[in-house]
PDB file of C-alpha atoms and ligand atoms in Angstrom:
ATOM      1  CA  UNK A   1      -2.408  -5.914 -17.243  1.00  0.00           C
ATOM      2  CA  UNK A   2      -3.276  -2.420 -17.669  1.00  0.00           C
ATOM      3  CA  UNK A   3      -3.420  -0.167 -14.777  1.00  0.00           C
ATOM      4  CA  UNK A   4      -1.124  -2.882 -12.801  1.00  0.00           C
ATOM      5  CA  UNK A   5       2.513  -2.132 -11.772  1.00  0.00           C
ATOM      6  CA  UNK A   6       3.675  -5.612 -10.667  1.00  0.00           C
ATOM      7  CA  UNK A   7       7.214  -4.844  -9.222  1.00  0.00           C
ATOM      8  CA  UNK A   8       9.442  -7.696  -9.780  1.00  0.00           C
ATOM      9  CA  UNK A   9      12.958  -6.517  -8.367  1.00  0.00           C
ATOM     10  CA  UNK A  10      14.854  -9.172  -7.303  1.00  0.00           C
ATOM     11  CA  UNK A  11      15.010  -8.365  -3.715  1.00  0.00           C
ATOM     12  CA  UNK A  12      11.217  -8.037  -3.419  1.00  0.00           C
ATOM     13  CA  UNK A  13      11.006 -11.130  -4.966  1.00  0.00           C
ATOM     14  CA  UNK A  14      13.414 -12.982  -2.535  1.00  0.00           C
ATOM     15  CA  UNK A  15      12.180 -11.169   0.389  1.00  0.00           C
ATOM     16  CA  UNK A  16       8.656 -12.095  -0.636  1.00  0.00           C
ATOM     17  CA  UNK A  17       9.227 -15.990  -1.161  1.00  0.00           C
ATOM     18  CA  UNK A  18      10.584 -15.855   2.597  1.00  0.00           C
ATOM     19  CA  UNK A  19       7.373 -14.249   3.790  1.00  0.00           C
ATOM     20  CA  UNK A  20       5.545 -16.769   1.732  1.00  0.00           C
ATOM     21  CA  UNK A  21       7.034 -19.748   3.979  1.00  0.00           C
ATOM     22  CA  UNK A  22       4.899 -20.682   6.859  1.00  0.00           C
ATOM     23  CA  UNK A  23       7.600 -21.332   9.288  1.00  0.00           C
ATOM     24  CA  UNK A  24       8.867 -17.801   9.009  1.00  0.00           C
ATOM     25  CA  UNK A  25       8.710 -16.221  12.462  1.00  0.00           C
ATOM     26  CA  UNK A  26       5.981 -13.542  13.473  1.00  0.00           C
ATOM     27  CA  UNK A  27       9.256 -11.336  13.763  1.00  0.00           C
ATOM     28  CA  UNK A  28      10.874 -12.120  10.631  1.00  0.00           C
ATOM     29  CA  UNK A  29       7.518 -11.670   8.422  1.00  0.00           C
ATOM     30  CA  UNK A  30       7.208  -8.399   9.803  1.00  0.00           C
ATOM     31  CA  UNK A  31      10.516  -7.112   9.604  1.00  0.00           C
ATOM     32  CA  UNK A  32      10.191  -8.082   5.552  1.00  0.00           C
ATOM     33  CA  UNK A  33       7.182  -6.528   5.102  1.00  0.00           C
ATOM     34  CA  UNK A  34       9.024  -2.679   6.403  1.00  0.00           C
ATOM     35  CA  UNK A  35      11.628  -3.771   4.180  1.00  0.00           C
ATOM     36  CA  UNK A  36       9.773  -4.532   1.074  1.00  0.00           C
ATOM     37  CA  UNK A  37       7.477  -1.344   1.779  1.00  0.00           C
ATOM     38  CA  UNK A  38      10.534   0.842   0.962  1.00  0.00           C
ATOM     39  CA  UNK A  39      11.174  -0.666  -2.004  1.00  0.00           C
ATOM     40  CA  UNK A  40       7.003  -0.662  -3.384  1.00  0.00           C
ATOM     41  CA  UNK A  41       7.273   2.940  -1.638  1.00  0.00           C
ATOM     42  CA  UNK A  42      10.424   3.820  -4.220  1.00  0.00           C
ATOM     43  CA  UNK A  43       8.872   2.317  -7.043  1.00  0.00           C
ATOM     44  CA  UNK A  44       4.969   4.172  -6.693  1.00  0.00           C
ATOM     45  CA  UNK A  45       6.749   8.113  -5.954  1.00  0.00           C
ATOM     46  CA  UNK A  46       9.238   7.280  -8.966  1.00  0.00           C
ATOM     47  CA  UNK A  47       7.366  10.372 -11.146  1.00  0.00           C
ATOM     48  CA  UNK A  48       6.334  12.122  -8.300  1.00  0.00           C
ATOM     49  CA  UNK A  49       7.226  16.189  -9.385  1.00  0.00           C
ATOM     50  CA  UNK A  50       9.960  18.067  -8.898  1.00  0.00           C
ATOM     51  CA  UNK A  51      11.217  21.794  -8.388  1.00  0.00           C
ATOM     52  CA  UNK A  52      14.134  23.130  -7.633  1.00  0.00           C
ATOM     53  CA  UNK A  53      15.393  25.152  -5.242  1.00  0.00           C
ATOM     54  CA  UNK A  54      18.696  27.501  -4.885  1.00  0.00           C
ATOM     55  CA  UNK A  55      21.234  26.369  -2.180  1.00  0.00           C
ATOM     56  CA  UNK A  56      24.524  26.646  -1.611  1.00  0.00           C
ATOM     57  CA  UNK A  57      27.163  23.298  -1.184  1.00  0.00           C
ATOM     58  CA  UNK A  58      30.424  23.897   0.814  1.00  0.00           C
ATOM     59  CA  UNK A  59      31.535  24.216  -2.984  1.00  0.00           C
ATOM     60  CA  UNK A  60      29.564  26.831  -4.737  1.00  0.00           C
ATOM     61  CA  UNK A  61      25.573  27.493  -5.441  1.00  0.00           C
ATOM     62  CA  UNK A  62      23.593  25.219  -7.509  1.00  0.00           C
ATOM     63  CA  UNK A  63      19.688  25.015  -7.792  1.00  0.00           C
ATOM     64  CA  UNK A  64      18.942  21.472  -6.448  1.00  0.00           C
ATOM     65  CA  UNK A  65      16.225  19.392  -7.525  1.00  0.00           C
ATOM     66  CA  UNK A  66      13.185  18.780  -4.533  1.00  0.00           C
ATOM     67  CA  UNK A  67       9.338  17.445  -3.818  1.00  0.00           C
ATOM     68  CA  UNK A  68       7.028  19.635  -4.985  1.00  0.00           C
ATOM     69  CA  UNK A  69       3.688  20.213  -4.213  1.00  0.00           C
ATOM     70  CA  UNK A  70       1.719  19.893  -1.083  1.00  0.00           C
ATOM     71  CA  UNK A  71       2.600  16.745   0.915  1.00  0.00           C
ATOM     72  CA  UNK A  72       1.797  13.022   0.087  1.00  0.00           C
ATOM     73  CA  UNK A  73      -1.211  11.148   2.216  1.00  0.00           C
ATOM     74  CA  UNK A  74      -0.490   7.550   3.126  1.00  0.00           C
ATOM     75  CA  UNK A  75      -3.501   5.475   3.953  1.00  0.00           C
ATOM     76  CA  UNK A  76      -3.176   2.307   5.567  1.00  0.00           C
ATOM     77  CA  UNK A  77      -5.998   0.006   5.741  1.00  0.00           C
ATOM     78  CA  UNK A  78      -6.245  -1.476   9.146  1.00  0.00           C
ATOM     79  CA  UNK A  79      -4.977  -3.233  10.183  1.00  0.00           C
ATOM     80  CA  UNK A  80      -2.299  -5.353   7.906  1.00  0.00           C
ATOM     81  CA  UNK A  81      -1.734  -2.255   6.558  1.00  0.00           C
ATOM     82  CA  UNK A  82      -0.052  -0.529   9.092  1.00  0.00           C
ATOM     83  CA  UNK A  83       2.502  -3.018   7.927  1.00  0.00           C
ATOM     84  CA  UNK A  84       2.876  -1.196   4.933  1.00  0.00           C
ATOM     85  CA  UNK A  85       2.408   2.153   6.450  1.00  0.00           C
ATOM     86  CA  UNK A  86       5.822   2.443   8.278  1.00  0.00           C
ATOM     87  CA  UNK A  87       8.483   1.302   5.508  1.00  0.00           C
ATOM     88  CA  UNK A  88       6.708   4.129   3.533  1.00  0.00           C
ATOM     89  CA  UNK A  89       7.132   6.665   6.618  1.00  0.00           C
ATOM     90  CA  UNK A  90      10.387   5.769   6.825  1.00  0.00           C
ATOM     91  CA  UNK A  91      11.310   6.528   3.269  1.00  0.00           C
ATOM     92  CA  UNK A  92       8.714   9.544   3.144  1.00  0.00           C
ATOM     93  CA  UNK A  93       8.661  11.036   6.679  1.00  0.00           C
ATOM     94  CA  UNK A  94       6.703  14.077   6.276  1.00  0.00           C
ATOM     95  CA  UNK A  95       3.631  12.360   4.901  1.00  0.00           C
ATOM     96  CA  UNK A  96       0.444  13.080   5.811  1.00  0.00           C
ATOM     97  CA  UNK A  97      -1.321   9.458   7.298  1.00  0.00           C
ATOM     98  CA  UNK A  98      -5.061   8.324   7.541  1.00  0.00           C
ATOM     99  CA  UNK A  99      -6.023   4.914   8.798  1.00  0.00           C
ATOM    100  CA  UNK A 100      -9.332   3.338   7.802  1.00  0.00           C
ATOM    101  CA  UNK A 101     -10.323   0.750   9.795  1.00  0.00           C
ATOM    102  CA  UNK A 102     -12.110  -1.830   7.800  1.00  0.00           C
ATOM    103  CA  UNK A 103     -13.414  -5.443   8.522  1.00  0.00           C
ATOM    104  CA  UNK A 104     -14.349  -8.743   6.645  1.00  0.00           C
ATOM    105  CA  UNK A 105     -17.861 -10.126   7.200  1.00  0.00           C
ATOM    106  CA  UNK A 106     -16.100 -13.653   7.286  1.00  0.00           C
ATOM    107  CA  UNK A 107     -19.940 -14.838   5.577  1.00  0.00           C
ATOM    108  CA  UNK A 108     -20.460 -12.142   2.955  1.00  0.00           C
ATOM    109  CA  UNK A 109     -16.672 -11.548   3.067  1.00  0.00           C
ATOM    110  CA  UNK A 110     -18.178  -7.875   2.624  1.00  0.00           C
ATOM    111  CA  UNK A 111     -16.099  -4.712   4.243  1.00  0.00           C
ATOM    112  CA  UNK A 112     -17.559  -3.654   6.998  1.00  0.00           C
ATOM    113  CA  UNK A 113     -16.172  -0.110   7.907  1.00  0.00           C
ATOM    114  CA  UNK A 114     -15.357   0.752  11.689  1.00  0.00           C
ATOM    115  CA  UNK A 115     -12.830   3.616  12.086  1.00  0.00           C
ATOM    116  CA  UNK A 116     -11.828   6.576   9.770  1.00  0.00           C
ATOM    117  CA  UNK A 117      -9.720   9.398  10.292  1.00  0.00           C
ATOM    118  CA  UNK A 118      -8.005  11.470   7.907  1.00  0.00           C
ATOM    119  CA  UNK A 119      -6.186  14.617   7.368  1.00  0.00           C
ATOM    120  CA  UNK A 120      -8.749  17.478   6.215  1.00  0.00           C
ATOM    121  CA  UNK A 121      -7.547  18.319   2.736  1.00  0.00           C
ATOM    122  CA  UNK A 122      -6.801  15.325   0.507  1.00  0.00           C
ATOM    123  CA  UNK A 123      -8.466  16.620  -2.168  1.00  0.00           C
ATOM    124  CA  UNK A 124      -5.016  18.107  -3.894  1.00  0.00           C
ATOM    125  CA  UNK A 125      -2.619  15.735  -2.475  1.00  0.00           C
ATOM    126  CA  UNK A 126      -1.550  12.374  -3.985  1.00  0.00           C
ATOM    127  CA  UNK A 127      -2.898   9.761  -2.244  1.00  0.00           C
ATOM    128  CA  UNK A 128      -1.418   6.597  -1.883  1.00  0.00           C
ATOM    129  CA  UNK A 129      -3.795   3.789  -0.098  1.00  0.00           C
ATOM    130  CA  UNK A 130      -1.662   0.621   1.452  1.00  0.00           C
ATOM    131  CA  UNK A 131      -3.218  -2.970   1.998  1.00  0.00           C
ATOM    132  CA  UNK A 132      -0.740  -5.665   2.138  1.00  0.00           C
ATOM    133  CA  UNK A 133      -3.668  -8.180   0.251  1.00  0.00           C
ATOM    134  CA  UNK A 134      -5.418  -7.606  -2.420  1.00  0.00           C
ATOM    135  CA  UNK A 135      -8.347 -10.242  -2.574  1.00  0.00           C
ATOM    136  CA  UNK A 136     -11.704  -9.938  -2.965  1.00  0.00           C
ATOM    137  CA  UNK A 137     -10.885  -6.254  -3.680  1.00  0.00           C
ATOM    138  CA  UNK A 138     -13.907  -5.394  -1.034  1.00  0.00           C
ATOM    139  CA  UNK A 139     -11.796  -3.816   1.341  1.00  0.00           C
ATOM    140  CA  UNK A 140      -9.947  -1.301  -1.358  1.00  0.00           C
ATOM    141  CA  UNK A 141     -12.990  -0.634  -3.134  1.00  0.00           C
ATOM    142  CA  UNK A 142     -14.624   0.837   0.072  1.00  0.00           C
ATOM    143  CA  UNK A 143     -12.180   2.668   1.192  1.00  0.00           C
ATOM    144  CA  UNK A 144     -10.751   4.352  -1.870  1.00  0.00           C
ATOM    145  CA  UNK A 145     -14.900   4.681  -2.183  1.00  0.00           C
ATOM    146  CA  UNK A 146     -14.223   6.973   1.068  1.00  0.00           C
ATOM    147  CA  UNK A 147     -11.901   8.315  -0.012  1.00  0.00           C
ATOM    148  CA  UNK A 148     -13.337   9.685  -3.047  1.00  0.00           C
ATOM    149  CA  UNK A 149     -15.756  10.726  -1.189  1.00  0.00           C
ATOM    150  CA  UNK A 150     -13.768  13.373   0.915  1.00  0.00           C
ATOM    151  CA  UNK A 151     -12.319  14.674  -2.311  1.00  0.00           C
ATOM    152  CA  UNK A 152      -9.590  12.248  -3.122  1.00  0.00           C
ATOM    153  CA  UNK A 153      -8.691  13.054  -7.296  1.00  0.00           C
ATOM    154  CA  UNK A 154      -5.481  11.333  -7.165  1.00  0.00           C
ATOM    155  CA  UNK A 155      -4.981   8.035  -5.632  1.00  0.00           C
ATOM    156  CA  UNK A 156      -2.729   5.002  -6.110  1.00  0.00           C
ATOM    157  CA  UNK A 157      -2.825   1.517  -4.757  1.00  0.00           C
ATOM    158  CA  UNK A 158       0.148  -0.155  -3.349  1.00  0.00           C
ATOM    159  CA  UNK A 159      -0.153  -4.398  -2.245  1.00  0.00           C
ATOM    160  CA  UNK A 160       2.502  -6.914  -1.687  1.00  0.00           C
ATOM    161  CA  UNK A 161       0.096  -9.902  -3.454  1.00  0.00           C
ATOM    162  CA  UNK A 162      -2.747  -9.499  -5.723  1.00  0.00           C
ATOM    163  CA  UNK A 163      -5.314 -12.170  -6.681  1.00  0.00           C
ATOM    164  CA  UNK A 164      -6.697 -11.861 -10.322  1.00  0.00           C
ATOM    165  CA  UNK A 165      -9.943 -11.766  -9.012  1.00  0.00           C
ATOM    166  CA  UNK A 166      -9.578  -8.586  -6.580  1.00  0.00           C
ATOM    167  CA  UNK A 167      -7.454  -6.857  -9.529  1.00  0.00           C
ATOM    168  CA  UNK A 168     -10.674  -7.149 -11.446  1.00  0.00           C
ATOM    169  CA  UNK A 169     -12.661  -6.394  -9.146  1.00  0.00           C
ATOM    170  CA  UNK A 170     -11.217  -3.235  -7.988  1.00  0.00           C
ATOM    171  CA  UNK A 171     -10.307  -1.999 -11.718  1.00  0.00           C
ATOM    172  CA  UNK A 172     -14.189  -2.334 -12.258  1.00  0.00           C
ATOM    173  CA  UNK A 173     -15.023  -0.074  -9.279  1.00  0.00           C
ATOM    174  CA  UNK A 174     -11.899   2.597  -9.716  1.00  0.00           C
ATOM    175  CA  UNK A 175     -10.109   2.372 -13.214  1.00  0.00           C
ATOM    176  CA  UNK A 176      -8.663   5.954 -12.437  1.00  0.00           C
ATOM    177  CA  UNK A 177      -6.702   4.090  -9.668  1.00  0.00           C
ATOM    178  CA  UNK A 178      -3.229   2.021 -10.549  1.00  0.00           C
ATOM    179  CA  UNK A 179      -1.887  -0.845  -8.529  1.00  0.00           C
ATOM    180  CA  UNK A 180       1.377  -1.684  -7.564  1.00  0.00           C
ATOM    181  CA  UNK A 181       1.810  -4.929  -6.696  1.00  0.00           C
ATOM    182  CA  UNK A 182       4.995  -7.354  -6.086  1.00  0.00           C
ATOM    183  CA  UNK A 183       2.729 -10.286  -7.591  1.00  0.00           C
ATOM    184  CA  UNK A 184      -0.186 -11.517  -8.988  1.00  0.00           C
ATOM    185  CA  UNK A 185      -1.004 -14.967  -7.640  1.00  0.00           C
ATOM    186  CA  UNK A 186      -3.172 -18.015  -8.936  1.00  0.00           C
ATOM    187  CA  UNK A 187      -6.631 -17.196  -7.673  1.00  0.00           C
ATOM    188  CA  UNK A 188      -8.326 -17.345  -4.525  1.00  0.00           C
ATOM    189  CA  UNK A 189      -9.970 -20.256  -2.748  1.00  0.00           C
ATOM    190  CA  UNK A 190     -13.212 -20.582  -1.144  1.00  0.00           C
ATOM    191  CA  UNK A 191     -12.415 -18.532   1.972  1.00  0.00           C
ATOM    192  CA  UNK A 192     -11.409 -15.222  -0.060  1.00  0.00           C
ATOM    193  CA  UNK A 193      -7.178 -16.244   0.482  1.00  0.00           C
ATOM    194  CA  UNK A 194      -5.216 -15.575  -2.143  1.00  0.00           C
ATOM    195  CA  UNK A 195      -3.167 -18.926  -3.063  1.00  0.00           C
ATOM    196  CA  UNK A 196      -0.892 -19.513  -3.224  1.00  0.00           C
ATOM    197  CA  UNK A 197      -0.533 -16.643  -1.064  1.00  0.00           C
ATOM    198  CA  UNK A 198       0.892 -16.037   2.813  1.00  0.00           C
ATOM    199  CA  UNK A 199      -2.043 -16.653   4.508  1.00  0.00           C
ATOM    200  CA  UNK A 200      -3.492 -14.326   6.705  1.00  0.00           C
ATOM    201  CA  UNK A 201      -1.023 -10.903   6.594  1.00  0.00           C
ATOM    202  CA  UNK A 202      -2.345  -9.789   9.754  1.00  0.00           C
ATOM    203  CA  UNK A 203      -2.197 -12.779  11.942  1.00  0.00           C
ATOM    204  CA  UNK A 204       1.180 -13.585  10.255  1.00  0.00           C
ATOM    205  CA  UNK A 205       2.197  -9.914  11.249  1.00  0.00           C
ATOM    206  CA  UNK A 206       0.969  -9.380  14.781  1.00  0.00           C
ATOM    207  CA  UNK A 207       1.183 -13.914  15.780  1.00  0.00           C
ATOM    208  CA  UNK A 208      -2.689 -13.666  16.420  1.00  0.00           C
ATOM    209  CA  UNK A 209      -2.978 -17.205  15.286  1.00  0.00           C
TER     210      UNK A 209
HETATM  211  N1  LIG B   1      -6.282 -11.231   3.493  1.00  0.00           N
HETATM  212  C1  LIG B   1      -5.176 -11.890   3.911  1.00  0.00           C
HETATM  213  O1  LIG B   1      -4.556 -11.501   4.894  1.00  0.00           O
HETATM  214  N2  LIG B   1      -4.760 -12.975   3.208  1.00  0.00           N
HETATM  215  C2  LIG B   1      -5.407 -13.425   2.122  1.00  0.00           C
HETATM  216  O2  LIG B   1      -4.961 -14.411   1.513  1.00  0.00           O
HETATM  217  C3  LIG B   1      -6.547 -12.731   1.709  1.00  0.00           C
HETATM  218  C4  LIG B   1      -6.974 -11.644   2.411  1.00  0.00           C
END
């Protein structure tokens, strides 16, 4: 699929199946999640540009490659995507972070938006929005719609599971945006979850159910 990173490293995919189970703990789910996070996180800076910079080793001086440009934005979708968020901190710890806080209509299954905040300037940054599901795509559509709005020019989507119909969806609405994705599943049933999926990311991550 065009515009669709699906990341199939071994050790997402193992991790993955394990967060797939249903008898794997509230604990255990979440710790997998950070851990798979780093990995999505490695795989969506891989071309990120570089400069260098003169330093000096014990050995000698060298000019030594480094980040460039003004500092990344992480948003996390609230709130399974706070899940996300801090595997990507951990790799990237002077990002820049903006939560949106978003909600399902559980009839219309529409996003309903309830908290935004945001660093001021986003419009020259690389912005990199994190949702653990991609589903009915509402969700990412509005908020990278947000974003946009505030100046966003260069965004990126990272998920851990993707349903054919939210890729579609969302590729519609922003086809300037990529995904990254560790898989693309089947479809998704009657109550917008992806199968065969994890169930519900959030509950699974924070035992609300
Ligand atoms: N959100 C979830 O947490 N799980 C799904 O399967 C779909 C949307």
């Amino acid at each position: 699929m065009d515009g669709v990173t699906v990341i199939d490293h071994p050790l997402i995919q193992h991790k993955l199946t394990i967060m797939r189970k249903k008898d794997t703990s509230t604990a255990g789910f979440r710790r997998l999640l950070r851990e798979i996070s780093t990995l999505l996180c490695y795989e969506v800076t891989r071309d990120l540009e570089m400069t260098h910079e003169r330093i000096e080793t014990p050995i000698t001086e060298m000019d030594a490659p480094v980040l460039a440009g003004k500092k990344l934005v992480f948003v996390s979708i609230l709130r399974a995507g706070n899940g996300l968020l801090e595997g990507m901190l951990e790799l990237v710890p002077s990002a820049r972070v903006a939560h949106i806080g978003l909600y399902r209509d559980h009839d219309t299954l529409e996003a309903i938006e309830y908290y935004f905040k945001a660093p001021e300037d986003i419009t020259n940054r690389l912005v990199i929005v994190v949702d653990p599901m991609l589903a009915t795509g509402n969700s990412s559509i509005a908020a990278i719609d947000k974003l946009k709005e505030r100046g966003a020019q260069n965004i990126r989507f990272v998920c851990l599971l993707a349903a054919p119909e939210g890729v579609e969806a969302f590729q519609t609405a922003h086809p300037d945006v990529p995904v990254y994705t560790a898989a693309i599943d089947s479809h998704l049933n009657e109550l917008g979850y992806i199968v065969p999926g994890l169930g519900d990311a959030g509950d699974r991550m924070y035992g609300t159910k």
